[in-house]
Amino acid sequence: MVTMYYEKDANQAVLQGKTIAIIGYGSQGHAQAQNLRDSGMNVIVGLRQGRSWQQAENDGFEVLTVDQAAARADVIMILLPDEQQGKVYNEQIAPNLKEGAALFFSHGFNIHFQQIVAPEGVDVVMVAPKSPGHMVRRVYTENFGVPGLLAVYQDGTGKAKELGLAYASGIGCTRAGVIETTFREETETDLFGEQAVLCGGASELVKAGFETLVEAGYAPEIAYFECLHELKLIVDLMYEGGLATMRHSISDTAEFGDYSVGQRIVTEETKKEMKKVLTEIQNGTFAKNWIIENQSGRAAFGARRRIESEHQLEVVGKQLREMMAWIKK
Ligand SMILES: NC(=O)C1=CN([C@@H]2O[C@H](COP(=O)(O)OP(=O)(O)OC[C@H]3O[C@@H](n4cnc5c(N)ncnc54)[C@H](OP(=O)(O)O)[C@@H]3O)[C@@H](O)[C@H]2O)C=CC1
Ligand SMILES: CC[C@](O)(C(C)=O)C(=O)O
Ligand SMILES: [Mg+2]
Ligand SMILES: [Mg+2]
């Protein structure tokens, strides 16, 4: 069984009087910075000049360059895009680390794959909300929190876990529950989940379904509703009560189709490929490819992003969503 931590296990006082630098003010950065501040903690934001700088200032934060923020901080939470973290850490954070400072992450990629090597004596901790940043903020303002993961990679001070739990409490995660894990487990499962199921798997499933209907002569608008729009409604039911709640809510006709056809779509072959994907994550092949793609200017990534944005599903979906006032809201 996993070890879970809740509010009663966390002591926010551990962070009182300390300065927390949130480096990056994007999806996770804005949410974690605002939750910590609302929990009474002293938060500064480290950034480069750009869009986020203005946003963080508008939200009332003291914003500094990354090196200045690192030099001031007792706890440094690195919430930059994963592919930028190594360079920014080496050039701007490492030379300014205060004695006894702690390095925090919300994803283990750079520590696990050794793009960042922290000096001995520094606490290296992960607090990873299991949710996109905007939910981290929204659920906190509703007086709850999203679940999170906690891992200690390096316990330089002997108090790394206590510090991590205080931080997890500050962003609201201990209200829901925090699972103890390792950097390796979080990194490998997070990459696998997003590639095989949540992002890569789901996107290709949606596209293949849409293309099948459109190629058979059905209206793209109907295909969009069937294969993308309704997915949220089905996933919401799974989220609330697992597959059983979803199957309870759908018609018996849909449930019969689910049992008789699902395994013809996601086959033993698919599972074999999932195992290969997991091996490539575990042996560092994916990490190496992603690092090289970034070092060489992201040509393939950029081209694929453009091609995907031009898919008929995206064009039709944009038009349809314009007509759905409740979605824009
Ligand atoms: N997105 C999510 O919900 C989740 C993310 N995570 C993890 O959280 C971390 C942050 O990801 P995410 O919130 O998605 O990141 P975003 O891409 O949303 O935000 C990145 C932020 O970093 C700033 N930034 C980018 N490059 C630099 C730089 N060179 N110097 C200074 N600031 C820079 C950007 O500012 P600017 O406006 O100037 O570009 C922006 O504020 C990652 O480790 C990710 O894996 C974990 C769980 C979920
Ligand atoms: C599912 C994508 C994710 O892993 C996340 C929001 O948790 C990410 O890296 O953005
Ligand atoms: Mg994730
Ligand atoms: Mg991820």
Coordinates of C-alpha atoms and ligand atoms in Angstrom, one line a residue:
M1 CA 0.0 0.0 0.0
V2 CA 1.1 3.5 -0.7
T3 CA 1.7 6.0 2.2
M4 CA -0.7 8.9 2.1
Y5 CA -0.4 12.2 4.0
Y6 CA -3.1 14.6 5.0
E7 CA -3.4 18.0 6.7
K8 CA -2.7 16.5 10.1
D9 CA 0.7 15.3 8.9
A10 CA 1.8 18.7 7.7
N11 CA 3.2 21.6 9.7
Q12 CA 3.0 24.8 7.6
A13 CA 4.9 26.6 10.4
V14 CA 8.1 25.0 8.9
L15 CA 7.8 27.5 6.1
Q16 CA 6.9 30.6 8.1
G17 CA 9.6 33.2 7.9
K18 CA 11.2 31.5 4.9
T19 CA 11.2 33.0 1.4
I20 CA 9.8 30.7 -1.4
A21 CA 10.8 31.6 -4.9
I22 CA 8.5 30.3 -7.6
I23 CA 10.6 30.1 -10.8
G24 CA 8.2 30.4 -13.8
Y25 CA 4.6 31.7 -13.7
G26 CA 2.8 29.5 -16.2
S27 CA 0.2 26.8 -15.6
Q28 CA 1.7 25.5 -12.4
G29 CA 3.7 28.6 -11.4
H30 CA 0.7 31.0 -11.1
A31 CA -1.4 28.5 -9.3
Q32 CA 1.2 27.4 -6.7
A33 CA 2.4 31.0 -6.1
Q34 CA -1.1 32.2 -5.4
N35 CA -2.1 29.3 -3.2
L36 CA 1.1 29.6 -1.1
R37 CA 0.5 33.3 -0.7
D38 CA -3.1 32.8 0.3
S39 CA -1.8 30.2 2.9
G40 CA 0.2 33.1 4.4
M41 CA 3.6 32.3 3.0
N42 CA 6.2 34.7 1.7
V43 CA 6.4 34.2 -2.1
I44 CA 8.5 35.9 -4.7
V45 CA 8.6 35.0 -8.4
G46 CA 11.6 34.5 -10.6
L47 CA 11.3 35.1 -14.4
R48 CA 12.8 36.4 -17.6
Q49 CA 11.4 39.6 -19.2
G50 CA 8.3 38.5 -21.0
R51 CA 4.5 37.9 -20.9
S52 CA 4.5 36.1 -17.5
W53 CA 6.5 38.9 -15.8
Q54 CA 3.7 41.4 -16.4
Q55 CA 1.1 38.8 -15.4
A56 CA 2.8 38.0 -12.1
E57 CA 3.2 41.8 -11.3
N58 CA -0.4 42.4 -12.1
D59 CA -1.3 39.6 -9.7
G60 CA 0.6 41.5 -7.0
F61 CA 3.9 39.5 -6.7
E62 CA 7.4 40.9 -6.4
V63 CA 9.0 39.7 -9.6
L64 CA 12.8 39.3 -9.9
T65 CA 15.2 37.9 -12.5
V66 CA 15.8 34.2 -11.8
D67 CA 19.3 34.7 -10.4
Q68 CA 18.1 37.4 -8.0
A69 CA 15.1 35.3 -6.9
A70 CA 17.4 32.3 -6.3
A71 CA 19.8 34.4 -4.2
R72 CA 16.9 35.5 -1.9
A73 CA 15.2 32.2 -1.5
D74 CA 15.2 29.4 1.1
V75 CA 13.0 27.2 -1.1
I76 CA 13.2 27.4 -4.9
M77 CA 10.4 25.7 -6.8
I78 CA 11.4 25.3 -10.4
L79 CA 8.3 25.5 -12.6
L80 CA 9.8 26.3 -15.9
P81 CA 9.1 24.1 -19.0
D82 CA 11.1 20.8 -18.3
E83 CA 13.3 21.3 -21.4
Q84 CA 14.5 24.7 -20.1
Q85 CA 15.2 23.8 -16.5
G86 CA 18.7 22.4 -16.9
K87 CA 20.1 25.4 -18.7
V88 CA 18.4 27.9 -16.4
Y89 CA 19.5 26.0 -13.3
N90 CA 23.1 25.7 -14.3
E91 CA 23.4 29.4 -15.4
Q92 CA 21.2 31.3 -13.0
I93 CA 20.2 29.2 -10.0
A94 CA 23.2 27.0 -9.1
P95 CA 25.7 30.0 -8.8
N96 CA 23.2 31.8 -6.4
L97 CA 22.0 28.9 -4.2
K98 CA 22.0 30.0 -0.5
E99 CA 23.5 27.8 2.1
G100 CA 20.8 25.4 3.3
A101 CA 18.4 26.2 0.4
A102 CA 16.0 23.6 -0.9
L103 CA 15.3 22.8 -4.5
F104 CA 11.7 21.8 -5.4
F105 CA 10.2 20.4 -8.5
S106 CA 6.7 19.4 -9.7
H107 CA 8.0 16.8 -12.1
G108 CA 11.1 14.6 -11.8
F109 CA 12.4 14.6 -15.4
N110 CA 15.5 16.8 -14.9
I111 CA 16.6 15.2 -11.6
H112 CA 15.9 11.6 -12.7
F113 CA 17.6 12.0 -16.1
Q114 CA 20.4 14.0 -14.5
Q115 CA 20.0 17.3 -16.4
I116 CA 20.2 18.9 -13.0
V117 CA 22.7 17.7 -10.4
A118 CA 22.2 19.5 -7.1
P119 CA 25.1 20.0 -4.7
E120 CA 25.4 17.7 -1.6
G121 CA 23.6 19.2 1.4
V122 CA 20.8 20.6 -0.6
D123 CA 17.3 19.2 -0.1
V124 CA 15.8 18.0 -3.4
V125 CA 12.1 17.5 -3.1
M126 CA 9.1 17.0 -5.4
V127 CA 5.6 18.2 -4.8
A128 CA 3.6 17.3 -7.9
P129 CA 0.0 18.2 -8.0
K130 CA -1.8 15.6 -10.1
S131 CA -3.7 18.1 -12.0
P132 CA -3.3 20.9 -14.5
G133 CA -2.3 24.2 -12.9
H134 CA -5.6 26.0 -13.4
M135 CA -7.4 23.2 -11.4
V136 CA -4.7 23.6 -8.7
R137 CA -5.8 27.2 -8.2
R138 CA -9.5 26.8 -8.8
V139 CA -10.0 23.9 -6.4
Y140 CA -7.9 25.7 -3.7
T141 CA -10.2 28.7 -4.0
E142 CA -13.1 26.4 -3.4
N143 CA -11.5 25.5 0.0
F144 CA -10.2 22.2 -1.1
G145 CA -7.1 21.0 -3.0
V146 CA -6.1 18.6 -5.7
P147 CA -4.2 15.4 -4.8
G148 CA -0.5 15.4 -5.1
L149 CA 2.7 13.4 -5.0
L150 CA 5.6 13.9 -2.6
A151 CA 9.2 12.6 -3.1
V152 CA 12.5 13.2 -1.6
Y153 CA 15.5 12.7 -3.8
Q154 CA 18.2 14.2 -1.5
D155 CA 17.7 14.9 2.2
G156 CA 20.5 17.4 2.8
T157 CA 19.1 18.9 6.0
G158 CA 17.4 15.9 7.5
K159 CA 14.1 17.8 7.2
A160 CA 13.3 17.6 3.5
K161 CA 10.1 15.6 3.9
E162 CA 8.8 17.9 6.6
L163 CA 9.5 20.8 4.3
G164 CA 7.8 19.1 1.3
L165 CA 4.7 18.3 3.4
A166 CA 4.5 22.0 4.5
Y167 CA 4.7 23.1 0.9
A168 CA 2.1 20.5 -0.2
S169 CA -0.2 21.8 2.5
G170 CA 0.4 25.4 1.4
I171 CA -0.8 24.7 -2.2
G172 CA -3.8 22.7 -0.9
C173 CA -2.7 19.1 -1.8
T174 CA -2.8 17.7 1.8
R175 CA -6.5 18.6 1.9
A176 CA -7.1 15.9 -0.7
G177 CA -4.2 13.6 0.1
V178 CA -0.6 13.3 -0.9
I179 CA 1.0 10.0 -2.0
E180 CA 4.6 9.3 -1.2
T181 CA 6.6 8.2 -4.2
T182 CA 10.1 8.5 -5.7
F183 CA 11.4 10.8 -8.5
R184 CA 11.9 7.7 -10.7
E185 CA 8.4 6.5 -10.2
E186 CA 6.8 9.9 -10.8
T187 CA 8.8 10.6 -13.9
E188 CA 8.3 7.3 -15.6
T189 CA 4.6 7.0 -14.8
D190 CA 3.9 10.6 -15.7
L191 CA 5.6 10.3 -19.1
F192 CA 3.9 6.9 -19.7
G193 CA 0.5 8.3 -18.8
E194 CA 0.7 11.3 -21.0
Q195 CA 2.2 9.5 -24.0
A196 CA 0.2 6.3 -24.0
V197 CA -3.1 7.2 -22.5
L198 CA -4.0 10.8 -21.6
C199 CA -2.5 12.8 -24.5
G200 CA -0.9 10.6 -27.2
G201 CA -3.4 7.7 -26.8
A202 CA -6.5 9.8 -26.4
S203 CA -5.7 12.2 -29.2
E204 CA -5.0 9.5 -31.8
L205 CA -8.2 7.6 -30.7
V206 CA -10.3 10.7 -31.2
K207 CA -8.7 11.5 -34.6
A208 CA -9.0 7.9 -35.8
G209 CA -12.7 7.8 -34.8
F210 CA -13.4 11.2 -36.4
E211 CA -11.6 10.3 -39.7
T212 CA -13.4 6.9 -39.9
L213 CA -16.8 8.7 -39.7
V214 CA -15.9 11.5 -42.1
E215 CA -14.3 9.1 -44.7
A216 CA -17.6 7.1 -44.6
G217 CA -19.5 10.3 -45.6
Y218 CA -20.9 11.5 -42.3
A219 CA -20.9 15.2 -41.4
P220 CA -17.7 16.4 -39.8
E221 CA -19.8 18.3 -37.2
I222 CA -21.6 15.1 -36.1
A223 CA -18.3 13.2 -36.1
Y224 CA -16.7 16.0 -33.9
F225 CA -19.6 15.7 -31.3
E226 CA -19.4 11.9 -31.2
C227 CA -15.6 11.5 -31.0
L228 CA -14.4 14.6 -29.1
H229 CA -17.1 16.6 -27.5
E230 CA -18.8 13.7 -25.7
L231 CA -15.5 12.3 -24.5
K232 CA -15.5 14.9 -21.7
L233 CA -18.9 13.8 -20.5
I234 CA -17.8 10.1 -20.4
V235 CA -14.4 11.0 -18.7
D236 CA -16.3 13.1 -16.1
L237 CA -18.3 10.0 -15.1
M238 CA -15.2 7.8 -14.9
Y239 CA -13.5 10.5 -12.7
E240 CA -16.5 10.5 -10.4
G241 CA -16.9 6.8 -9.9
G242 CA -14.6 4.8 -12.2
L243 CA -15.6 2.7 -15.2
A244 CA -18.6 1.3 -13.2
T245 CA -20.2 4.8 -12.8
M246 CA -19.7 5.5 -16.4
R247 CA -21.2 2.2 -17.4
H248 CA -24.1 2.7 -15.0
S249 CA -24.9 6.0 -16.7
I250 CA -24.7 5.0 -20.3
S251 CA -27.4 3.0 -22.1
D252 CA -27.3 -0.8 -22.0
T253 CA -26.8 -0.7 -25.7
A254 CA -23.6 1.4 -25.2
E255 CA -22.5 -0.9 -22.4
F256 CA -22.9 -4.0 -24.6
G257 CA -21.0 -2.2 -27.4
D258 CA -18.3 -1.2 -24.9
Y259 CA -17.7 -4.9 -23.9
S260 CA -18.0 -6.4 -27.4
V261 CA -15.9 -3.8 -29.4
G262 CA -13.5 -2.1 -27.0
Q263 CA -10.9 -4.9 -27.1
R264 CA -11.0 -4.9 -30.9
I265 CA -9.8 -1.3 -30.9
V266 CA -7.3 -1.4 -28.1
T267 CA -5.8 -4.9 -28.8
E268 CA -3.1 -7.1 -27.4
E269 CA -0.9 -5.5 -30.1
T270 CA -1.7 -2.1 -28.6
K271 CA -0.6 -3.3 -25.1
K272 CA 2.6 -4.8 -26.6
E273 CA 3.4 -1.3 -28.0
M274 CA 2.6 0.3 -24.7
K275 CA 5.2 -2.0 -23.1
K276 CA 7.7 -0.9 -25.7
V277 CA 6.9 2.8 -25.0
L278 CA 7.4 2.2 -21.2
T279 CA 10.8 0.5 -21.9
E280 CA 11.9 3.5 -24.0
I281 CA 10.9 5.8 -21.1
Q282 CA 12.7 3.6 -18.5
N283 CA 15.9 3.2 -20.5
G284 CA 16.2 6.9 -21.3
T285 CA 15.5 6.7 -25.1
F286 CA 12.5 9.1 -24.9
A287 CA 14.5 11.6 -22.6
K288 CA 17.4 11.5 -25.0
N289 CA 15.2 12.2 -28.1
W290 CA 13.4 15.1 -26.3
I291 CA 16.7 16.6 -25.2
I292 CA 18.2 16.4 -28.7
E293 CA 15.0 17.8 -30.3
N294 CA 15.4 20.8 -28.0
Q295 CA 19.1 21.2 -28.6
S296 CA 18.6 21.1 -32.4
G297 CA 15.9 23.9 -32.4
R298 CA 12.7 21.7 -32.2
A299 CA 12.2 21.5 -36.0
A300 CA 10.2 18.2 -36.0
F301 CA 8.2 19.3 -33.0
G302 CA 7.3 22.7 -34.6
A303 CA 6.3 21.1 -37.9
R304 CA 4.1 18.5 -36.2
R305 CA 2.4 21.1 -34.0
R306 CA 1.4 23.0 -37.2
I307 CA 0.2 20.0 -39.1
E308 CA -1.9 18.9 -36.1
S309 CA -3.5 22.3 -35.8
E310 CA -4.6 22.1 -39.4
H311 CA -6.5 18.8 -39.0
Q312 CA -10.1 18.9 -40.0
L313 CA -11.2 18.0 -36.5
E314 CA -9.5 21.1 -35.2
V315 CA -11.0 23.4 -37.9
V316 CA -14.5 22.1 -37.4
G317 CA -14.2 22.0 -33.6
K318 CA -13.2 25.7 -33.5
Q319 CA -16.3 26.7 -35.5
L320 CA -18.6 24.6 -33.3
R321 CA -17.2 25.8 -30.1
E322 CA -17.8 29.4 -31.2
M323 CA -21.5 28.4 -31.2
M324 CA -21.4 26.9 -27.7
A325 CA -21.6 29.9 -25.4
W326 CA -21.2 27.8 -22.2
I327 CA -17.8 26.5 -23.3
K328 CA -16.4 30.0 -23.9
K329 CA -17.6 31.0 -20.4
Ligands
LIG1 N1 1.1 22.0 -16.9 C1 0.7 21.3 -15.8 O1 -0.4 21.3 -15.4 C2 1.7 20.4 -15.1 C3 3.1 20.7 -15.1 N2 3.9 20.0 -14.3 C4 5.3 20.4 -14.3 O2 5.4 21.7 -13.8 C5 6.5 22.4 -14.4 C6 6.1 23.6 -15.1 O3 5.3 23.3 -16.2 P1 4.1 24.3 -16.7 O4 3.5 25.0 -15.6 O5 3.3 23.5 -17.7 O6 5.0 25.4 -17.6 P2 4.5 26.6 -18.5 O7 5.0 26.3 -19.9 O8 3.0 26.7 -18.3 O9 5.1 27.9 -17.9 C7 6.5 28.1 -18.0 C8 6.8 29.4 -17.3 O10 8.2 29.5 -17.3 C9 8.6 30.8 -17.9 N3 9.9 30.6 -18.6 C10 10.1 29.8 -19.7 N4 11.4 29.8 -20.0 C11 12.0 30.6 -19.1 C12 13.4 31.1 -18.9 N5 14.3 30.6 -19.8 N6 13.6 31.9 -17.9 C13 12.7 32.3 -17.1 N7 11.4 31.9 -17.2 C14 11.0 31.1 -18.2 C15 7.5 31.2 -18.8 O11 7.5 32.6 -18.9 P3 7.3 33.4 -20.3 O12 6.0 34.0 -20.3 O13 8.4 34.4 -20.2 O14 7.5 32.4 -21.4 C16 6.3 30.7 -18.0 O15 6.0 31.6 -17.0 C17 7.1 21.3 -15.4 O16 8.1 20.6 -14.6 C18 6.0 20.4 -15.7 O17 6.3 19.0 -16.0 C19 3.5 19.0 -13.4 C20 2.2 18.7 -13.3 C21 1.2 19.3 -14.3
LIG2 C1 -1.0 14.9 -18.6 C2 0.0 16.0 -18.9 C3 0.9 16.4 -17.7 O1 1.6 15.2 -17.3 C4 0.0 16.8 -16.6 C5 -0.9 18.0 -16.7 O2 0.0 16.2 -15.6 C6 1.8 17.5 -18.2 O3 3.0 17.2 -18.2 O4 1.4 18.6 -18.5
MG3 MG 1.1 14.6 -15.4
MG4 MG 3.8 15.4 -17.5

